[in-house]
Structures are given as C-alpha cells and as structure tokens.
Coordinates of N, CA and C and ligand atoms in Angstrom, one line a residue:
M1 N 139.5 109.5 121.2 CA 140.3 108.4 120.8 C 140.5 107.5 122.1
S2 N 140.4 106.2 121.8 CA 140.5 105.3 123.0 C 141.9 105.1 123.3
E3 N 142.2 104.9 124.5 CA 143.5 104.5 125.1 C 144.3 103.5 124.3
Q4 N 143.5 102.4 124.0 CA 144.1 101.3 123.2 C 144.6 101.6 121.9
S5 N 144.1 102.8 121.2 CA 144.5 102.9 119.8 C 145.7 103.7 119.8
V6 N 146.3 104.1 121.0 CA 147.5 105.0 120.8 C 148.8 104.1 120.8
L7 N 149.6 104.2 119.8 CA 150.8 103.4 119.6 C 151.8 103.7 120.6
R8 N 152.4 102.7 121.2 CA 153.6 103.0 122.2 C 154.8 102.4 121.6
H9 N 156.1 103.0 122.1 CA 157.2 102.4 121.8 C 157.5 101.2 122.5
P10 N 158.3 100.4 122.1 CA 158.8 99.1 122.8 C 159.5 99.5 124.1
E11 N 159.5 98.6 125.0 CA 159.9 99.0 126.4 C 161.4 99.2 126.5
E12 N 162.2 98.7 125.5 CA 163.7 99.0 125.5 C 163.9 100.5 125.1
F13 N 162.9 101.2 124.7 CA 163.1 102.6 124.2 C 162.5 103.6 125.3
E14 N 163.0 104.8 125.2 CA 162.4 105.9 126.1 C 162.3 107.1 125.2
V15 N 161.3 107.9 125.6 CA 160.9 109.2 124.9 C 162.2 110.2 124.9
M16 N 162.7 110.6 123.9 CA 163.8 111.5 123.8 C 163.3 112.9 123.4
I17 N 162.5 113.1 122.4 CA 162.1 114.3 122.0 C 160.5 114.2 121.8
D18 N 159.8 115.1 122.6 CA 158.3 115.0 122.6 C 157.8 115.8 121.5
P19 N 156.5 115.5 121.0 CA 155.9 116.2 120.0 C 155.8 117.7 120.0
E20 N 155.8 118.2 121.2 CA 155.8 119.7 121.3 C 157.2 120.3 120.9
R21 N 158.3 119.7 121.4 CA 159.5 120.1 121.1 C 159.8 120.0 119.5
I22 N 159.3 118.9 119.1 CA 159.4 118.7 117.5 C 158.8 119.9 116.9
A23 N 157.5 120.1 117.1 CA 156.6 121.0 116.4 C 157.3 122.3 116.4
E24 N 157.8 122.8 117.6 CA 158.4 124.1 117.8 C 159.7 124.2 117.0
R25 N 160.4 123.2 116.9 CA 161.8 123.2 116.2 C 161.5 123.3 114.8
V26 N 160.5 122.5 114.3 CA 160.2 122.4 112.9 C 159.8 123.7 112.3
R27 N 158.8 124.4 113.2 CA 158.2 125.7 112.8 C 159.5 126.6 112.7
E28 N 160.4 126.6 113.6 CA 161.6 127.5 113.5 C 162.3 127.2 112.2
M29 N 162.6 126.0 111.9 CA 163.4 125.7 110.7 C 162.6 126.2 109.5
G30 N 161.4 126.1 109.4 CA 160.6 126.5 108.3 C 160.7 128.0 108.2
H31 N 160.7 128.7 109.2 CA 160.7 130.1 109.2 C 162.2 130.7 108.6
E32 N 163.2 129.9 109.0 CA 164.6 130.1 108.6 C 164.8 129.9 107.2
L33 N 164.1 128.8 106.7 CA 164.2 128.3 105.2 C 163.3 129.4 104.4
S34 N 162.3 130.0 104.9 CA 161.5 130.9 104.2 C 162.3 132.1 103.9
R35 N 163.1 132.5 104.9 CA 163.9 133.7 104.7 C 165.1 133.4 103.8
D36 N 165.8 132.2 104.0 CA 167.0 131.9 103.2 C 166.6 131.6 101.6
Y37 N 165.5 131.2 101.4 CA 165.1 130.8 100.1 C 164.2 131.8 99.2
A38 N 163.8 132.9 99.9 CA 163.0 133.9 99.5 C 163.4 134.2 98.0
G39 N 162.6 134.3 97.0 CA 163.0 134.6 95.7 C 163.6 133.6 94.8
K40 N 163.8 132.4 95.5 CA 164.6 131.3 94.8 C 163.7 130.2 94.3
D41 N 164.0 129.6 93.2 CA 163.3 128.4 92.7 C 163.7 127.1 93.6
L42 N 162.9 126.8 94.6 CA 163.3 125.8 95.5 C 162.6 124.5 95.4
V43 N 163.4 123.4 95.3 CA 162.9 122.1 95.2 C 163.2 121.4 96.5
V44 N 162.3 120.9 97.3 CA 162.5 120.3 98.5 C 162.4 118.7 98.1
V45 N 163.5 118.1 98.5 CA 163.6 116.7 98.2 C 163.7 115.8 99.4
G46 N 162.7 115.0 99.7 CA 162.6 114.1 100.8 C 163.2 112.8 100.6
V47 N 164.0 112.4 101.4 CA 164.7 111.1 101.3 C 163.8 110.0 102.1
L48 N 163.1 109.2 101.3 CA 162.2 108.2 101.8 C 162.8 107.0 102.4
K49 N 162.1 106.3 103.4 CA 161.0 106.7 103.9 C 161.1 107.5 105.1
G50 N 162.2 107.6 105.8 CA 162.5 108.2 107.1 C 162.0 109.6 107.2
S51 N 162.1 110.5 106.0 CA 161.9 111.9 106.2 C 160.4 112.3 106.1
M52 N 159.5 111.1 105.9 CA 158.2 111.6 105.5 C 157.4 112.5 106.4
L53 N 157.5 112.2 107.8 CA 156.8 113.1 108.7 C 157.4 114.4 108.7
F54 N 158.7 114.5 109.0 CA 159.5 115.7 109.0 C 159.3 116.7 107.8
M55 N 159.3 116.1 106.6 CA 159.1 116.8 105.4 C 157.7 117.4 105.3
S56 N 156.8 116.6 105.6 CA 155.4 117.1 105.5 C 155.0 118.2 106.4
D57 N 155.6 118.1 107.7 CA 155.6 119.2 108.7 C 156.4 120.4 108.2
L58 N 157.5 120.2 107.8 CA 158.5 121.3 107.5 C 157.9 122.1 106.3
V59 N 157.4 121.5 105.2 CA 157.0 122.3 104.1 C 155.8 123.2 104.4
R60 N 155.0 122.8 105.5 CA 153.8 123.6 105.8 C 154.3 124.7 106.5
H61 N 155.6 125.1 106.9 CA 156.1 126.1 107.5 C 157.0 126.9 106.6
I62 N 157.1 126.5 105.2 CA 158.1 127.2 104.4 C 157.0 128.0 103.4
A63 N 156.9 129.3 103.8 CA 156.0 130.2 103.1 C 156.4 130.6 101.6
L64 N 156.8 129.6 100.7 CA 157.3 129.9 99.3 C 156.6 128.9 98.4
P65 N 156.5 129.3 97.1 CA 155.9 128.5 96.2 C 156.8 127.4 95.7
L66 N 157.4 126.6 96.6 CA 158.2 125.5 96.2 C 157.6 124.3 95.5
T67 N 158.5 123.4 95.2 CA 158.0 122.0 94.6 C 158.6 121.0 95.5
C68 N 157.8 119.8 95.6 CA 158.4 118.7 96.5 C 158.6 117.5 95.5
D69 N 159.7 116.9 95.9 CA 160.0 115.6 95.2 C 160.6 114.7 96.2
F70 N 160.8 113.4 95.7 CA 161.4 112.4 96.6 C 162.3 111.5 95.9
L71 N 163.3 110.9 96.7 CA 164.0 109.8 96.2 C 164.1 108.8 97.3
R72 N 164.8 107.7 96.9 CA 164.9 106.8 97.9 C 166.2 106.0 97.7
V73 N 167.0 105.9 98.8 CA 168.3 105.1 98.8 C 168.3 104.2 100.0
S74 N 169.0 103.0 99.8 CA 169.0 102.1 100.9 C 170.5 102.1 101.5
S75 N 170.6 102.3 102.8 CA 172.0 102.1 103.4 C 171.9 101.1 104.6
Y76 N 170.7 101.0 105.1 CA 170.5 100.1 106.2 C 169.7 98.9 105.8
E77 N 170.0 97.7 106.2 CA 169.2 96.6 105.7 C 168.2 96.2 106.9
G78 N 167.5 97.2 107.4 CA 166.5 96.9 108.4 C 167.1 96.6 109.9
G79 N 168.4 96.8 110.0 CA 168.9 96.5 111.3 C 169.4 97.8 111.9
L80 N 170.4 97.7 112.9 CA 170.7 98.9 113.8 C 172.0 99.6 113.3
R81 N 172.8 98.9 112.4 CA 174.1 99.4 112.0 C 174.2 99.8 110.5
S82 N 174.9 100.9 110.2 CA 175.1 101.1 108.7 C 175.9 100.1 108.0
T83 N 175.6 99.6 106.9 CA 176.3 98.6 106.1 C 177.5 99.4 105.4
G84 N 177.3 100.6 105.2 CA 178.3 101.3 104.3 C 178.0 101.2 102.8
V85 N 176.9 100.4 102.5 CA 176.5 100.2 101.1 C 175.4 101.1 100.9
V86 N 175.6 102.0 99.9 CA 174.3 102.7 99.5 C 173.8 102.6 98.1
R87 N 172.5 102.3 98.0 CA 171.9 101.9 96.7 C 170.8 102.7 96.4
F88 N 170.7 103.2 95.2 CA 169.6 104.2 94.7 C 168.4 103.4 94.3
D89 N 167.3 103.5 95.1 CA 166.2 102.8 94.8 C 165.1 103.5 93.6
F90 N 164.8 104.6 94.1 CA 164.2 105.3 92.9 C 164.5 106.9 93.1
D91 N 164.4 107.7 91.9 CA 165.0 109.0 91.7 C 163.8 110.0 91.6
L92 N 164.4 111.3 91.5 CA 163.5 112.4 91.3 C 162.7 112.3 90.0
T93 N 161.5 113.0 90.0 CA 160.6 112.9 88.9 C 160.9 114.3 88.1
Q94 N 161.9 115.1 88.3 CA 162.1 116.4 87.6 C 163.6 116.7 87.6
P95 N 164.1 117.4 86.5 CA 165.4 117.8 86.4 C 165.6 119.0 87.4
V96 N 166.9 119.0 88.0 CA 167.0 120.1 89.1 C 168.1 121.1 88.6
R97 N 168.4 121.1 87.3 CA 169.4 122.1 86.8 C 169.0 123.5 87.0
D98 N 169.7 124.2 87.5 CA 169.6 125.7 87.9 C 168.6 125.9 89.0
K99 N 168.2 124.8 89.7 CA 167.2 125.0 90.8 C 168.0 124.9 92.1
H100 N 167.4 125.5 93.2 CA 168.0 125.3 94.5 C 167.2 124.1 95.2
V101 N 168.1 123.1 95.4 CA 167.7 121.9 95.9 C 167.9 121.8 97.5
L102 N 166.9 121.5 98.2 CA 167.0 121.3 99.7 C 166.7 119.8 99.9
V103 N 167.7 119.0 100.4 CA 167.5 117.6 100.7 C 167.1 117.5 102.1
V104 N 166.0 116.8 102.3 CA 165.4 116.7 103.6 C 165.6 115.3 104.1
E105 N 166.4 115.1 105.3 CA 166.7 113.8 105.8 C 166.1 113.6 107.2
D106 N 165.9 112.4 107.7 CA 165.4 112.3 109.0 C 166.6 112.2 109.9
I107 N 167.8 111.7 109.7 CA 168.9 111.5 110.6 C 170.1 111.4 109.7
I108 N 171.2 112.0 110.2 CA 172.6 111.8 109.6 C 173.4 111.2 110.6
D109 N 173.9 109.9 110.4 CA 174.7 109.2 111.2 C 176.3 109.1 110.7
T110 N 176.5 108.2 109.9 CA 177.8 107.9 109.4 C 178.0 109.1 108.4
G111 N 177.0 109.6 107.7 CA 177.1 110.6 106.7 C 177.3 109.9 105.2
L112 N 177.4 108.5 105.2 CA 177.7 107.9 104.0 C 176.5 108.1 103.0
T113 N 175.2 108.0 103.5 CA 174.1 108.1 102.6 C 174.1 109.7 102.1
M114 N 174.2 110.7 102.8 CA 174.2 111.9 102.4 C 175.3 112.3 101.6
S115 N 176.6 111.8 101.7 CA 177.7 112.1 100.8 C 177.4 111.6 99.4
F116 N 176.8 110.4 99.5 CA 176.6 109.8 98.1 C 175.5 110.6 97.4
L117 N 174.5 111.0 98.1 CA 173.3 111.7 97.5 C 173.8 113.1 96.9
L118 N 174.5 113.7 97.8 CA 175.1 115.0 97.5 C 176.0 115.0 96.2
E119 N 176.9 114.0 96.1 CA 177.7 113.8 94.9 C 176.8 113.6 93.7
T120 N 175.8 112.8 93.9 CA 175.0 112.5 92.6 C 174.1 113.7 92.3
L121 N 173.6 114.4 93.1 CA 172.8 115.6 92.8 C 173.5 116.7 92.3
R122 N 174.8 116.9 92.8 CA 175.7 118.0 92.2 C 176.0 117.7 90.8
L123 N 176.0 116.7 90.4 CA 176.3 116.3 88.9 C 175.2 116.7 88.0
R124 N 174.1 117.2 88.6 CA 173.0 117.4 87.7 C 172.7 118.9 87.5
G125 N 173.8 119.7 88.0 CA 173.8 121.2 87.7 C 172.8 122.0 88.6
P126 N 172.5 121.6 89.7 CA 171.6 122.6 90.4 C 172.2 123.9 90.7
A127 N 171.4 124.9 91.0 CA 172.1 126.2 91.5 C 172.6 126.2 92.8
S128 N 172.1 125.3 93.7 CA 172.7 125.0 95.0 C 172.1 123.7 95.5
V129 N 172.8 123.1 96.4 CA 172.2 121.9 97.2 C 172.6 122.1 98.6
R130 N 171.6 121.9 99.4 CA 171.8 122.1 100.8 C 171.0 121.1 101.5
V131 N 171.4 120.8 102.9 CA 170.8 119.7 103.6 C 170.0 120.1 104.8
A132 N 168.8 119.6 105.0 CA 168.2 119.8 106.3 C 167.8 118.5 106.9
T133 N 168.3 118.4 108.2 CA 168.0 117.0 108.9 C 167.3 117.3 110.1
L134 N 166.4 116.4 110.4 CA 165.7 116.6 111.9 C 166.8 116.2 112.9
L135 N 167.5 115.2 112.6 CA 168.4 114.7 113.8 C 169.9 114.5 113.1
D136 N 170.9 114.9 114.0 CA 172.2 114.7 113.6 C 172.9 113.9 114.9
K137 N 173.6 112.9 114.4 CA 174.4 112.1 115.4 C 175.8 112.3 115.0
P138 N 176.5 113.4 115.4 CA 177.8 113.7 114.8 C 178.9 112.7 115.3
E139 N 178.7 112.0 116.5 CA 179.7 111.0 117.0 C 179.8 109.8 116.0
G140 N 178.7 109.5 115.1 CA 178.8 108.3 114.3 C 179.5 108.6 112.9
R141 N 179.9 109.9 112.7 CA 180.4 110.2 111.3 C 181.6 109.5 110.9
R142 N 181.5 108.9 109.7 CA 182.7 108.3 109.0 C 183.1 109.0 107.7
T143 N 182.3 109.9 107.3 CA 182.9 110.8 106.3 C 182.2 112.2 106.6
E144 N 183.1 113.2 106.0 CA 182.6 114.7 106.4 C 181.7 115.0 105.3
V145 N 180.5 115.6 105.9 CA 179.5 116.1 105.1 C 178.8 117.4 105.7
Q146 N 178.6 118.4 104.9 CA 178.1 119.6 105.5 C 176.6 119.6 105.6
I147 N 176.1 119.9 106.8 CA 174.6 119.9 107.1 C 174.3 121.4 107.4
D148 N 173.4 121.8 106.7 CA 173.1 123.4 106.8 C 172.0 123.6 107.7
Y149 N 171.0 122.7 107.9 CA 170.0 122.9 109.0 C 169.8 121.7 109.8
V150 N 170.0 121.8 111.0 CA 169.9 120.7 112.0 C 168.7 120.9 113.0
G151 N 167.8 120.0 113.1 CA 166.7 120.2 114.1 C 167.3 119.9 115.5
F152 N 167.8 118.8 115.7 CA 168.4 118.4 117.0 C 169.5 117.6 116.7
T153 N 170.7 118.0 117.6 CA 171.9 117.3 117.6 C 171.8 116.1 118.8
I154 N 171.9 114.8 118.6 CA 171.7 113.8 119.5 C 172.8 113.0 119.8
P155 N 172.9 112.3 121.0 CA 174.1 111.4 121.2 C 174.0 110.1 120.3
N156 N 175.0 109.4 120.2 CA 175.0 108.2 119.4 C 174.2 107.1 119.9
R157 N 172.8 107.3 119.8 CA 171.8 106.3 120.2 C 171.0 105.8 119.2
F158 N 170.4 104.7 119.1 CA 169.4 104.3 118.1 C 168.2 104.9 118.4
V159 N 167.6 105.5 117.4 CA 166.2 106.2 117.7 C 165.1 105.7 116.6
I160 N 163.9 105.9 117.2 CA 162.8 105.4 116.4 C 161.7 106.6 116.5
G161 N 160.7 106.6 115.6 CA 159.5 107.5 115.7 C 159.7 108.7 114.8
Y162 N 158.7 109.4 114.7 CA 158.5 110.5 113.8 C 159.3 110.3 112.4
G163 N 159.0 109.2 111.9 CA 159.6 108.7 110.5 C 160.6 107.7 110.7
L164 N 161.3 107.5 111.7 CA 162.4 106.6 111.8 C 161.9 105.3 112.3
D165 N 162.4 104.1 111.8 CA 161.8 102.9 111.9 C 162.7 101.9 112.8
L166 N 162.1 100.9 113.2 CA 162.8 99.6 113.8 C 162.2 98.7 112.9
E167 N 163.1 98.0 112.1 CA 162.6 97.0 111.1 C 161.3 97.3 110.5
G168 N 161.2 98.5 110.0 CA 159.9 98.8 109.3 C 158.8 99.5 110.1
R169 N 158.8 99.3 111.3 CA 157.9 99.7 112.2 C 158.1 101.0 113.0
Y170 N 157.1 101.6 113.7 CA 157.2 102.7 114.6 C 157.4 104.1 113.9
R171 N 157.4 104.1 112.6 CA 157.5 105.4 111.9 C 156.5 106.3 112.3
N172 N 155.3 105.9 112.7 CA 154.1 106.7 112.9 C 154.1 107.2 114.4
L173 N 155.0 106.9 115.3 CA 155.1 107.5 116.6 C 155.2 109.0 116.4
P174 N 154.5 109.8 117.2 CA 154.5 111.1 117.1 C 155.7 111.8 117.8
Y175 N 156.6 111.2 118.3 CA 157.7 111.5 119.1 C 158.9 110.8 118.6
V176 N 160.1 111.2 119.2 CA 161.4 110.4 118.9 C 161.7 109.7 120.2
A177 N 162.1 108.4 120.0 CA 162.3 107.7 121.3 C 163.7 106.9 121.0
A178 N 164.5 106.8 122.1 CA 165.9 106.4 121.9 C 166.0 105.0 122.7
M179 N 166.8 104.1 122.1 CA 167.0 102.8 122.8 C 167.8 103.2 124.2
R180 N 167.2 102.5 125.1 CA 167.9 102.7 126.4 C 169.3 102.1 126.4
T181 N 170.3 102.7 127.1 CA 171.6 102.3 127.1 C 171.7 100.8 127.6
S182 N 170.9 100.4 128.6 CA 170.9 99.2 129.1 C 170.5 98.1 128.2
A183 N 169.5 98.4 127.3 CA 169.0 97.6 126.3 C 169.9 97.3 125.2
R184 N 170.9 98.4 124.9 CA 171.8 98.1 123.9 C 173.0 97.2 124.2
E185 N 173.2 97.2 125.7 CA 174.4 96.4 126.2 C 174.0 95.0 126.2
S186 N 172.7 94.6 126.4 CA 172.2 93.3 126.7 C 172.1 92.5 125.5
Ligands
5GP201 P1 174.1 107.3 107.6 O1 174.3 106.9 106.1 O2 174.3 108.8 107.8 O3 174.8 106.4 108.5 O4 172.5 106.9 107.9 C1 171.5 107.6 107.3 C2 170.4 106.6 107.5 O5 170.5 105.6 108.2 C3 169.1 107.4 107.9 O6 168.4 108.0 106.7 C4 168.3 106.3 108.5 O7 167.5 105.7 107.5 C5 169.4 105.5 109.0 N1 169.6 105.6 110.5 C6 170.8 106.1 111.0 N2 170.7 106.4 112.4 C7 169.5 105.7 112.6 C8 168.8 105.6 113.9 O8 169.2 106.0 115.0 N3 167.5 105.1 113.9 C9 167.0 104.7 112.6 N4 165.7 104.1 112.6 N5 167.5 104.8 111.5 C10 168.8 105.4 111.6

C-alpha cells in the first residue's frame, strides 16, 4: 500500500487509542460477552452509523450463534454538541420479544440517545437489554444510564475515527483521535 493512500486525521486532532489497543480490548469484550450470553438467544443491535466498525469487530469475537440487527437514531446534527433532540430514523427488522438484546454504541456522552433507545426497546418485551459501548465520556452525562460493557472511559473531548465522524468523514480511520485542547479553545 502506498503512503499516499493512508488516511490521516486533521491536524487539530491527535491519536488517542491506537489500533492495537482497540483490537485487544474488543477481543476481551467479545470473550466476556461469550461467557455472559452462553445458552441465550442473543440479538446484537448496532446503532448506526458510528458503531459499524466496533460492532463488526466485536461480533467476530463472540463465539455464539447470535443474530445482528441495526437501527438508526439522530441526536447530533453533524456538529460537535448534542442537540438533546433524538429522532428514530429506522428500526430493527425483527421482533425482540423474549430475546436478549445487546445494544452496541460507539460512544455515550450525554446519555440522551441511549436512554431514549433503552426506553423504546424495553417496551417490546425483550428478556433483557444491555449496552456495550466502545467509548464512554462520563463527564458529559445529562441523564443517568446504565452501561454494562465499556471499552474505554475517556475524558470529555471530541473524538473521531473507528466509526466516529466529523461531519460525516473520518469514520474509516483505524484508530480513535481526539481534538487537541488548543484546537477546541480557538
Ligand atoms: P449522547 O446522546 O450520549 O450525547 O451521544 C451519543 C451520540 O453522539 C453518539 O452515538 C455519537 O454519534 C455522538 N457523539 C457523542 N460524542 C461524540 C464525539 O466525541 N465524537 C463524535 N464523532 N460523535 C460523538
């Protein structure tokens, strides 16, 4: 592969979590989930678009006959701050009654998106609903939400890469990069 074909983050960002650390942690999470859900009817629900890389890596480490599904909600209008407005864009393709649902997110910040989702999913009578997130920014929380599996707890900085975007771009970076504190102030 030529040097030129390698995507780089914008210069106001710096690498926060490299691909090796991500891979190791995702593998650990997969093993934990394989143990916790053994013998259960598991539906892994990816929240698009941000969870796409995390979800595809994670399910490869869950050694169970699970099913995958996706839904999409919007809470950010392509910018850096939560609007607090959560909208359902599209829904699951299967009923989840009596099934064990694992919601897979890229990042939990205010918690508004996840609490909306959990409320909605619980009305459908699943056997259980749990949450796995790659990243958690607890300092940004505006509502209490239980997160069962966390990849990395990070400070309250805007991040991109490994599924996370900046105005639609950079989801395909193989690592997580954070906005430099100096860039945020300027
Ligand atoms: P919450 O509702 O918890 O504030 O935010 C959840 C959603 O906001 C995430 O799924 C993600 O799309 C977006 N988000 C929150 N923090 C960040 C961030 O640091 N970077 C990016 N790219 N998106 C974020």
